[in-house]
Amino acid sequence: MNPLLELLTRSWADILMATWQHVYLSLGSVALGALVAVPLGIWLSSRQNIARVVLSIAGTIQTIPSLAFFGFTLPVLGIGVLPAMVVLFLYSLLPILRNTYTGIREVPGELIEAGRGMGMNDRQLLFMVKLPMALPVIMAGIRISSVYIISWATIAALIGAGGLGDLIWGGMNVYDIWLILAGTIPAALLALLASFILGRLEKAVTPRGLRST
Amino acid sequence: MIKFEEVTKKYGNQEVVKNINMHVREGEFMVLIGPSGCGKTTTLKMINRLVEPTSGRILIRDQDIMDMNPVKLRREIGYVIQQIGLFPNMTIEQNVDLVPRLLKWDKERRAKRVRELLELVDMDPDLYAHRYPNELSGGQQQRIGVLRALAAEPSVILMDEPFGALDPITRENLQDELKNLQNKLHKTIVFVTHDMDEALKLADRIAIMKDGQIVQLDTPEMILRKPANEFVLEFIGKHRVAGGGPATVESVMKSNPVIIGPERGVEEALALMKHKGVNTLLVVEQDKRLVGVVTVEKLDKNRRRASTVKELVETDIPVVAAGSPAREAFNTLTANKLDYLPVVDEKKRLLGLVTKTSIVNALASFVWKEETA
Ligand SMILES: Nc1ncnc2c1ncn2[C@@H]1O[C@H](COP(=O)(O)OP(=O)(O)OP(=O)(O)O)[C@@H](O)[C@H]1O
Ligand SMILES: [Mg+2]
């Protein structure tokens, strides 16, 4: 019998479970990341000097090898879902933060001036002009972040967060290529799916007047 | 209505607006004109506090605008920005009723207002209200830019080159529309342009600016008749078309007649005439002051007796002052059977020469303006 089929019949429930854990682990982190990075990006967009500092800190976090990062948090946060989410959350920040910041900074100056000149206050300017104009760019940041995080979440299994990484590391321990594939393929499919769905969403939030016809 | 009192704006050490005094009256169409970078936009933006003066005061209805809430102030002033600036994420309707929305007008009133405004410029509301700006032509976008400023019925409207990047025909149509609108609505309008034709056509008064200062502020007619200085003269000369207001002699003169200095030799003068194919030379001093004329007959007859032009110049010749109506020059020419009539400014400096040919040329270029423009 085909070893893949055999594996599937034997442990489809495990794979499904791992996929589900993987989904909430990664999407949860990205959602939290967006919740923090979007408002922070907006706040920074009118504070260039602080923005430079914050963006470079976020950039530095991004360069810490993920394995090492999990190692650092181990003594502080222990193992499990929580520390994994904290690390993934920190990783998800940069793309969203950077896109929010530049998306808003790149709203054409004449639109800001038109809005101000017609009597919008800061809040109205943000919600009526800046955010709608920057939304496609912000969404792109969230999409990029999601794809990264889905792939990095496989490493989270090392600190006991579960997910598809469990299958991969398990497979590596027992030299079972099929088990490794059972973790890798769903992870890759998840990343593609997320990218596809968020890509559609990105188009949907692009104001009709901004779409190239 | 709008009063500038010694208003100065500095960016760093650069004074871009210098000590401006100006009073725009209620219901007046005031045009600010001048070369690029002279401070027109800066002056305009100080009225709605997008730019704040470094010193001096601006009063609207006798109230210092620095004492007003800027957001409230701006909602009461219509503003058409230089780059149109329609919001691409909003429909035409949403763009036009933006200020009414900010002012919390109810829905029906806003919808009614949008229809009314679109109809005002002959754009079918059913066809256009729900389109986006990128689905309109440039001319239509500029119309919407103007409507957006009119929407909340402000009594003051600021317009910064609202018809800037348009082809001449659309531009003229929009100017006509604006003029009709203004005849109906009597707003107080401050309008920036660098096109003299546009200024002459629309303005009740024109403020000509140069390097941050107002060089002359007057009605179009007075500016054409009595340009304050060389700069103004050059500015209107370049842009003049026998159109708005009575045409002046400058618009029908030829601006580079053949001239010679009084100290020049007779032989030289004759050679110049032959070379240029003329039978008269205008004699002018170094500072361009007109001395008189010499004719080919007189030079020829006195070839041996005289050595310089000065000795043969006829000084008692009819001239016409800059700014006088072209018609007057034409009448003088025909009544006295003259071939030419020099145009001089108040210091008797030569500006040009009116001849029957130059009048015909000016008429021709007026009649066939579209083709030659
Ligand atoms: N924010 C600014 N900071 C520094 N300098 C400025 C600023 N805005 C305008 N200037 C300068 O002030 C001068 C006047 O500018 P302004 O925009 O008022 O000119 P303008 O007459 O409207 O010109 P144009 O016809 O090209 O629109 C220019 O020299 C410009 O470079
Ligand atoms: Mg300007």
XYZ file of C-alpha atoms and ligand atoms in Angstrom:
618
model
C 0.000 0.000 0.000
C 1.103 3.559 -0.723
C 2.836 4.851 2.399
C 1.191 8.257 2.024
C -2.273 6.757 1.886
C -1.426 4.588 4.808
C -0.308 7.595 6.776
C -3.422 9.506 5.862
C -5.752 6.755 6.915
C -3.831 6.182 10.078
C -3.438 9.768 11.246
C -5.750 12.049 9.290
C -7.227 13.208 12.556
C -3.781 14.213 13.849
C -3.031 16.095 10.652
C -6.339 17.914 10.762
C -5.790 18.782 14.400
C -2.276 20.039 13.683
C -3.531 22.126 10.761
C -6.181 23.699 12.931
C -3.632 24.523 15.648
C -1.407 25.973 12.973
C -4.182 28.174 11.658
C -5.079 29.718 14.982
C -1.479 30.052 16.037
C -0.462 31.979 12.927
C -3.644 33.891 12.187
C -3.987 34.750 15.853
C -0.498 36.229 15.881
C -1.063 38.163 12.670
C -4.404 39.458 13.881
C -2.789 40.664 17.087
C 0.080 42.083 15.057
C -2.304 44.018 12.839
C -4.216 45.249 15.851
C -1.030 46.796 17.190
C 0.885 47.667 14.027
C -1.889 49.456 12.112
C -2.692 52.024 14.816
C 1.011 52.355 15.610
C 1.794 52.917 11.914
C -0.907 55.577 11.721
C 0.414 57.256 14.819
C 3.958 57.179 13.452
C 2.959 58.542 10.043
C 2.861 62.049 11.465
C 6.026 61.629 13.562
C 8.892 61.044 11.224
C 11.677 61.049 13.783
C 10.104 58.595 16.163
C 9.053 56.526 13.164
C 12.633 56.103 12.035
C 13.608 54.706 15.449
C 10.604 52.428 15.795
C 10.919 51.068 12.275
C 14.549 50.227 12.761
C 13.797 48.458 16.047
C 11.081 46.431 14.305
C 13.546 45.757 11.512
C 16.102 44.445 13.999
C 13.582 42.087 15.571
C 12.979 40.718 12.106
C 16.651 39.811 11.682
C 16.898 37.703 14.872
C 16.976 34.071 13.694
C 13.697 32.550 14.755
C 15.307 29.552 16.434
C 17.407 31.858 18.593
C 14.394 33.981 19.348
C 12.438 31.051 20.658
C 15.516 30.180 22.707
C 15.567 33.653 24.313
C 11.944 33.583 25.300
C 12.132 30.067 26.716
C 13.534 31.044 30.143
C 11.096 33.953 30.431
C 7.850 32.624 29.055
C 8.431 28.881 29.225
C 6.910 26.640 26.607
C 3.521 26.325 25.003
C 1.180 28.325 22.830
C 1.584 31.647 24.612
C 5.352 32.168 24.139
C 5.043 30.965 20.537
C 2.365 33.511 19.859
C 4.390 36.269 21.474
C 7.334 35.569 19.210
C 5.233 35.205 16.075
C 3.359 38.365 16.976
C 6.633 40.287 17.203
C 7.670 38.937 13.823
C 4.388 39.912 12.220
C 4.738 43.567 13.209
C 7.301 44.865 10.765
C 5.630 44.294 7.381
C 2.326 45.649 8.648
C 3.921 48.569 10.431
C 6.063 49.523 7.472
C 3.214 49.284 4.985
C 0.830 51.258 7.157
C 3.424 53.949 7.671
C 4.426 54.285 4.020
C 0.863 53.780 2.776
C -0.243 56.810 4.715
C 2.855 58.856 4.014
C 2.360 58.311 0.325
C -1.171 59.672 0.154
C -0.749 62.523 -2.357
C -0.153 65.853 -0.636
C -2.796 67.617 -2.680
C -5.482 65.318 -1.260
C -4.406 66.107 2.276
C -4.441 69.758 1.401
C -7.830 69.551 -0.293
C -9.248 67.783 2.745
C -7.769 70.240 5.190
C -8.717 73.193 3.024
C -12.323 72.055 2.954
C -12.449 71.902 6.719
C -11.767 68.306 7.722
C -10.368 67.858 11.205
C -7.544 65.369 11.847
C -9.860 62.468 12.518
C -11.986 63.095 9.434
C -8.873 63.455 7.335
C -7.683 60.071 8.623
C -10.921 58.178 8.103
C -12.184 59.877 4.962
C -8.942 60.285 3.057
C -5.762 58.775 4.462
C -7.022 55.336 5.500
C -9.138 54.606 2.418
C -6.226 55.631 0.221
C -3.693 53.576 2.207
C -5.871 50.530 2.800
C -4.656 48.480 -0.175
C -1.045 48.969 0.945
C -1.898 48.092 4.545
C -3.688 44.952 3.381
C -0.636 43.984 1.354
C 1.419 44.270 4.549
C -0.974 41.949 6.360
C -0.818 39.456 3.502
C 2.979 39.402 3.438
C 3.044 39.052 7.196
C 0.596 36.130 7.133
C 2.610 34.184 4.591
C 5.786 34.602 6.657
C 4.130 33.702 9.901
C 2.456 30.555 8.551
C 5.857 29.300 7.517
C 7.633 30.351 10.719
C 4.917 28.883 12.889
C 6.287 25.440 12.023
C 9.248 26.241 14.255
C 6.935 27.040 17.145
C 6.411 23.309 17.581
C 9.878 23.253 19.117
C 8.576 25.073 22.165
C 5.514 22.934 22.395
C 2.987 25.114 20.648
C 1.792 22.304 18.436
C 0.731 22.841 14.837
C 2.056 21.343 11.649
C 5.602 21.760 12.952
C 4.891 18.846 15.274
C 4.563 16.533 12.310
C 7.675 17.908 10.638
C 9.920 17.679 13.700
C 8.405 14.317 14.585
C 9.124 13.058 11.084
C 12.689 14.300 11.277
C 13.231 12.465 14.558
C 12.106 9.112 13.171
C 13.432 9.645 9.621
C 9.925 9.436 8.197
C 9.819 11.466 4.988
C 6.046 10.987 4.682
C 5.409 12.436 8.096
C 7.557 15.436 7.193
C 5.528 15.890 4.024
C 2.305 15.548 5.984
C 3.405 18.653 7.890
C 5.010 20.571 5.039
C 2.369 20.253 2.373
C -0.551 21.539 4.455
C 1.661 24.390 5.696
C 2.508 25.374 2.131
C -1.133 25.075 1.097
C -2.174 27.216 4.049
C 0.306 29.909 3.035
C -0.961 29.865 -0.530
C -4.572 29.963 0.592
C -3.937 32.864 2.949
C -2.111 34.724 0.237
C -4.967 34.125 -2.192
C -7.752 35.143 0.161
C -5.954 38.212 1.452
C -5.035 39.145 -2.107
C -8.714 39.123 -3.017
C -9.491 41.174 0.049
C -6.814 43.659 -0.948
C -8.568 44.153 -4.295
C -11.927 44.419 -2.599
C -10.805 47.240 -0.320
C -9.194 49.175 -3.151
C -11.609 52.044 -3.824
C -13.134 51.697 -7.282
C -11.747 55.070 -8.214
C -8.214 53.780 -7.585
C -8.404 50.548 -9.524
C -6.801 50.602 -12.896
C -9.592 50.080 -15.346
C -14.900 91.578 3.158
C -11.338 90.244 3.137
C -8.682 92.632 4.333
C -4.918 92.081 4.271
C -3.037 94.387 6.604
C 0.726 94.450 6.112
C 0.842 90.727 5.667
C 4.262 89.090 5.379
C 5.123 85.424 5.061
C 8.633 84.096 5.520
C 9.960 80.612 4.938
C 13.229 80.624 6.835
C 14.899 83.789 5.678
C 13.075 83.968 2.398
C 10.215 86.470 2.309
C 7.760 84.971 -0.137
C 5.007 87.472 0.587
C 6.096 90.983 1.469
C 3.936 93.411 3.319
C 0.731 93.015 1.370
C -2.202 95.354 1.819
C -5.334 94.467 -0.058
C -9.043 94.800 0.411
C -11.318 92.423 -1.436
C -14.811 93.836 -1.378
C -18.020 91.922 -0.856
C -19.171 90.312 -4.107
C -15.947 91.200 -5.857
C -14.058 88.947 -8.265
C -10.407 89.597 -7.427
C -7.730 88.014 -9.566
C -4.158 87.521 -8.329
C -1.765 87.242 -11.222
C 1.981 87.066 -11.613
C 4.823 84.830 -12.722
C 5.435 81.418 -11.193
C 6.763 81.559 -7.652
C 5.687 85.149 -6.985
C 3.581 84.133 -3.990
C 0.038 83.856 -5.365
C -0.770 80.489 -3.834
C 0.819 81.484 -0.538
C -1.295 84.647 -0.424
C -4.430 82.653 -1.186
C -3.737 79.957 1.387
C -3.292 82.532 4.104
C -6.977 83.391 3.711
C -8.099 79.932 4.869
C -5.145 79.494 7.204
C -3.522 76.638 5.340
C -0.560 78.978 5.638
C -0.246 81.369 8.560
C 1.250 84.817 8.134
C 4.581 85.571 9.797
C 3.341 89.066 10.553
C 0.396 91.284 9.767
C -3.304 90.550 9.978
C -6.020 89.183 7.754
C -9.591 90.140 8.540
C -12.759 88.612 7.194
C -15.815 90.757 7.881
C -13.610 92.726 10.279
C -12.735 89.684 12.321
C -9.110 88.579 12.614
C -8.961 85.079 11.168
C -6.340 84.087 13.730
C -9.086 84.409 16.348
C -11.317 81.989 14.480
C -11.410 78.217 14.638
C -9.510 77.160 11.489
C -11.709 74.132 10.784
C -14.865 76.187 11.048
C -13.333 78.980 8.997
C -12.420 76.597 6.189
C -15.893 75.095 6.018
C -17.232 78.581 5.392
C -14.791 79.260 2.573
C -14.933 77.424 -0.745
C -11.535 76.255 -1.915
C -10.419 75.011 -5.315
C -6.843 73.809 -5.103
C -4.252 74.151 -7.837
C -4.047 70.405 -8.556
C -7.862 69.799 -8.594
C -7.456 67.282 -5.752
C -10.680 65.315 -6.151
C -10.741 62.343 -3.777
C -10.281 59.265 -5.957
C -11.900 57.044 -3.339
C -15.149 58.989 -3.450
C -17.818 59.258 -6.116
C -18.575 62.564 -7.779
C -21.532 62.935 -5.467
C -19.393 62.274 -2.388
C -16.776 64.706 -3.589
C -19.304 67.447 -4.254
C -21.260 67.074 -1.033
C -18.204 66.739 1.177
C -18.453 70.066 2.974
C -22.234 69.742 3.427
C -21.514 66.342 4.992
C -18.952 67.897 7.314
C -21.572 70.484 8.184
C -24.074 67.679 8.842
C -26.713 68.662 6.319
C -29.405 66.031 6.076
C -29.392 63.500 3.274
C -32.211 64.906 1.145
C -30.832 68.387 1.234
C -27.425 67.122 0.155
C -28.796 65.015 -2.678
C -30.835 67.934 -3.909
C -27.829 70.211 -3.770
C -25.668 67.793 -5.757
C -28.276 67.548 -8.527
C -28.658 71.288 -8.588
C -24.926 71.838 -8.888
C -24.330 69.222 -11.567
C -27.170 70.681 -13.591
C -25.623 74.087 -13.200
C -22.702 72.945 -15.345
C -24.777 70.762 -17.651
C -23.630 67.443 -16.303
C -26.493 64.969 -16.061
C -26.687 63.889 -12.385
C -28.050 60.459 -13.280
C -25.074 59.885 -15.496
C -22.296 61.370 -13.390
C -23.207 61.436 -9.703
C -22.073 57.872 -9.087
C -18.978 57.875 -11.220
C -15.466 58.182 -9.827
C -13.125 61.047 -10.687
C -10.921 58.865 -12.898
C -13.969 58.207 -15.053
C -14.262 61.881 -16.017
C -12.399 64.038 -18.515
C -9.974 66.685 -17.276
C -12.482 69.457 -17.978
C -15.225 67.635 -16.110
C -12.903 67.052 -13.170
C -12.123 70.750 -12.970
C -15.836 71.544 -13.082
C -16.373 69.176 -10.157
C -13.499 70.862 -8.326
C -15.361 74.159 -8.661
C -18.741 72.672 -7.718
C -17.199 71.135 -4.622
C -16.175 74.610 -3.524
C -19.669 75.986 -4.147
C -21.526 73.150 -2.447
C -22.079 74.560 1.026
C -22.969 77.979 -0.340
C -19.968 79.815 1.056
C -19.891 83.536 0.478
C -16.114 83.509 -0.026
C -14.437 81.259 -2.588
C -10.715 80.801 -3.198
C -9.637 79.399 -6.542
C -6.069 78.487 -7.363
C -5.634 78.178 -11.126
C -8.822 76.148 -11.372
C -8.565 75.840 -15.133
C -4.824 75.324 -15.192
C -4.153 72.248 -17.257
C -6.855 72.485 -19.881
C -6.934 72.910 -23.621
C -7.808 76.477 -24.677
C -11.356 75.694 -25.799
C -12.448 73.854 -22.658
C -10.753 76.549 -20.656
C -12.741 79.301 -22.321
C -15.968 77.384 -21.859
C -15.296 76.983 -18.168
C -14.400 80.644 -17.865
C -17.726 81.529 -19.453
C -19.519 79.179 -17.104
C -17.784 80.673 -14.100
C -18.611 84.151 -15.261
C -22.289 83.232 -15.656
C -22.272 81.621 -12.240
C -20.763 84.698 -10.710
C -23.364 86.927 -12.362
C -26.012 84.831 -10.653
C -24.362 84.175 -7.309
C -22.302 87.278 -6.473
C -19.716 85.494 -4.345
C -16.580 87.131 -3.075
C -13.961 85.334 -5.139
C -10.184 85.400 -4.969
C -8.884 83.730 -8.082
C -5.263 82.928 -8.891
C -3.973 82.626 -12.432
C -0.922 83.417 -14.478
C -2.928 83.905 -17.631
C -3.650 87.561 -18.399
C -6.457 86.721 -20.830
C -8.209 84.837 -18.082
C -7.685 87.690 -15.623
C -9.014 90.315 -18.028
C -12.032 88.217 -18.808
C -13.070 87.403 -15.257
C -11.783 90.039 -12.886
C -13.508 92.978 -11.316
C -10.054 93.944 -10.132
C -6.626 92.480 -10.752
C -3.699 92.407 -8.342
C -0.465 91.973 -10.252
C 2.204 90.359 -8.104
C 5.936 90.137 -8.431
C 8.408 88.703 -5.920
C 5.844 88.590 -3.146
C 4.607 92.113 -3.609
C 1.566 93.651 -5.251
C 2.873 95.812 -8.061
C -0.488 97.133 -9.165
C -4.052 96.578 -8.029
C -6.741 98.001 -10.246
C -9.577 97.289 -12.641
C -8.647 95.518 -15.879
C -9.355 98.667 -17.819
C -7.127 100.850 -15.663
C -4.345 98.306 -15.760
C -4.478 98.308 -19.531
C -4.690 102.074 -19.697
C -2.178 102.962 -17.035
C 0.243 100.153 -16.355
C 2.151 101.108 -13.206
C 5.568 100.177 -14.544
C 7.616 98.267 -17.069
C 6.892 94.962 -15.416
C 3.138 95.392 -15.673
C 3.487 96.637 -19.208
C 5.494 93.638 -20.195
C 3.088 91.377 -18.409
C 0.010 92.696 -20.133
C 1.804 93.212 -23.431
C 2.698 89.585 -23.631
C -0.787 88.356 -22.800
C -2.856 90.952 -24.488
C -5.546 90.088 -26.963
C -7.993 92.574 -28.409
C -10.804 91.010 -26.453
C -11.839 91.924 -22.948
C -12.222 95.683 -22.501
C -11.274 98.268 -25.118
C -8.171 97.335 -27.088
C -5.196 99.595 -26.441
C -2.632 100.867 -28.913
C -0.139 98.374 -27.547
C -2.292 95.583 -28.884
C -2.131 96.876 -32.422
C 1.414 98.227 -32.535
C 4.477 96.631 -33.918
C 6.899 96.402 -31.053
C 10.276 96.560 -32.761
C 10.368 99.441 -35.223
C 13.658 100.270 -36.938
C 15.492 102.786 -34.770
C 18.731 104.738 -34.843
C 20.676 106.856 -32.373
C 20.908 110.662 -32.918
C 24.735 110.605 -33.124
C 24.818 108.118 -35.974
C 26.051 109.124 -39.428
C 23.820 109.959 -42.363
C 25.381 107.284 -44.590
C 24.856 104.708 -41.891
C 21.199 105.700 -41.627
C 20.716 105.361 -45.370
C 22.365 101.962 -45.393
C 20.146 100.819 -42.538
C 17.031 101.966 -44.402
C 18.081 100.114 -47.495
C 18.868 96.997 -45.534
C 15.549 97.028 -43.682
C 13.482 98.275 -46.623
C 11.990 101.258 -44.804
C 11.818 104.948 -45.693
C 11.662 106.333 -42.171
C 13.765 105.742 -39.059
C 12.764 106.525 -35.506
C 15.473 108.420 -33.685
C 15.822 107.413 -30.035
C 18.289 108.169 -27.263
C 20.140 105.446 -25.414
C 17.423 105.387 -22.749
C 14.856 104.748 -25.514
C 13.471 108.275 -25.305
C 11.991 109.255 -28.656
C 13.687 112.238 -30.318
C 11.839 112.236 -33.613
C 12.075 110.751 -37.092
C 14.263 111.040 -40.175
C 12.962 110.321 -43.667
C 14.827 108.973 -46.659
C 14.136 112.113 -48.756
C 15.587 114.437 -46.195
C 18.678 112.307 -45.689
C 19.223 111.991 -49.414
C 18.865 115.724 -50.053
C 21.238 116.714 -47.265
C 23.780 113.972 -47.701
C 26.652 116.391 -48.172
C 25.653 119.133 -45.758
C 24.930 117.060 -42.678
C 27.016 114.389 -41.025
C 24.832 113.048 -38.198
C 21.189 112.056 -37.991
C 20.670 114.559 -35.171
C 20.962 117.480 -37.617
C 18.129 116.228 -39.810
C 15.674 114.861 -37.287
C 12.097 116.105 -37.319
C 11.023 116.452 -33.728
C 7.545 117.828 -34.128
C 5.688 114.628 -34.877
C 2.372 113.244 -33.623
C 2.681 110.448 -31.087
C 0.204 108.395 -29.107
C 0.436 107.561 -25.403
C 0.602 103.996 -24.195
C -2.732 102.796 -22.872
C -4.856 104.903 -25.203
C -7.511 103.046 -27.123
C -6.445 101.574 -30.452
C -9.370 103.323 -32.044
C -7.898 106.740 -31.194
C -4.638 105.839 -32.935
C -6.532 104.613 -35.931
C -8.508 107.854 -36.131
C -5.367 109.993 -35.854
C -3.694 107.973 -38.582
C -6.564 108.292 -41.038
C -7.527 111.878 -40.223
C -3.965 113.205 -40.667
C -3.100 110.833 -43.492
C -0.097 109.595 -41.545
C 1.828 106.462 -42.390
C 2.860 105.761 -38.836
C 2.344 106.797 -35.269
C 4.956 106.121 -32.552
C 3.698 104.842 -29.199
C 5.418 106.300 -26.145
C 5.077 105.853 -22.414
C 4.764 108.615 -19.839
C 8.509 109.295 -19.991
C 8.387 109.599 -23.774
C 10.166 106.279 -24.196
C 9.419 104.533 -27.452
C 7.374 101.361 -27.063
C 6.389 100.655 -30.654
C 4.881 101.913 -33.823
C 1.309 101.865 -35.043
C 0.913 101.670 -38.814
C -2.043 100.706 -40.937
C -0.360 97.379 -41.574
C 0.173 96.717 -37.868
C -3.510 97.434 -37.186
C -4.591 95.087 -39.944
C -2.243 92.404 -38.607
C -3.634 92.758 -35.108
C -7.180 92.515 -36.433
C -6.280 89.474 -38.476
C -4.733 87.695 -35.540
C -7.799 88.559 -33.491
C -10.219 87.278 -36.107
C -8.228 84.099 -36.681
C -7.116 83.752 -33.100
C -8.002 80.075 -32.793
C -5.880 79.163 -35.773
C -2.815 81.083 -34.809
C -2.924 80.437 -31.045
N 6.200 75.295 2.319
C 7.152 76.052 1.751
N 8.410 76.074 2.231
C 9.352 76.839 1.664
N 9.153 77.633 0.601
C 7.930 77.655 0.063
C 6.860 76.863 0.600
N 5.760 77.088 -0.131
C 6.117 77.967 -1.096
N 7.425 78.314 -0.982
C 8.144 79.262 -1.843
O 7.433 80.470 -1.844
C 7.453 81.077 -3.117
C 6.050 81.382 -3.551
O 5.341 80.177 -3.738
P 3.839 80.152 -4.260
O 3.418 78.727 -4.274
O 3.029 81.095 -3.471
O 4.005 80.677 -5.739
P 2.918 80.878 -6.878
O 2.898 82.310 -7.202
O 1.630 80.250 -6.479
O 3.566 80.081 -8.083
P 2.903 79.147 -9.207
O 2.348 80.054 -10.256
O 4.064 78.366 -9.724
O 1.870 78.285 -8.551
C 8.203 80.117 -4.014
O 9.507 80.590 -4.148
C 8.170 78.815 -3.281
O 9.314 78.056 -3.572
Mg 0.574 78.535 -7.139
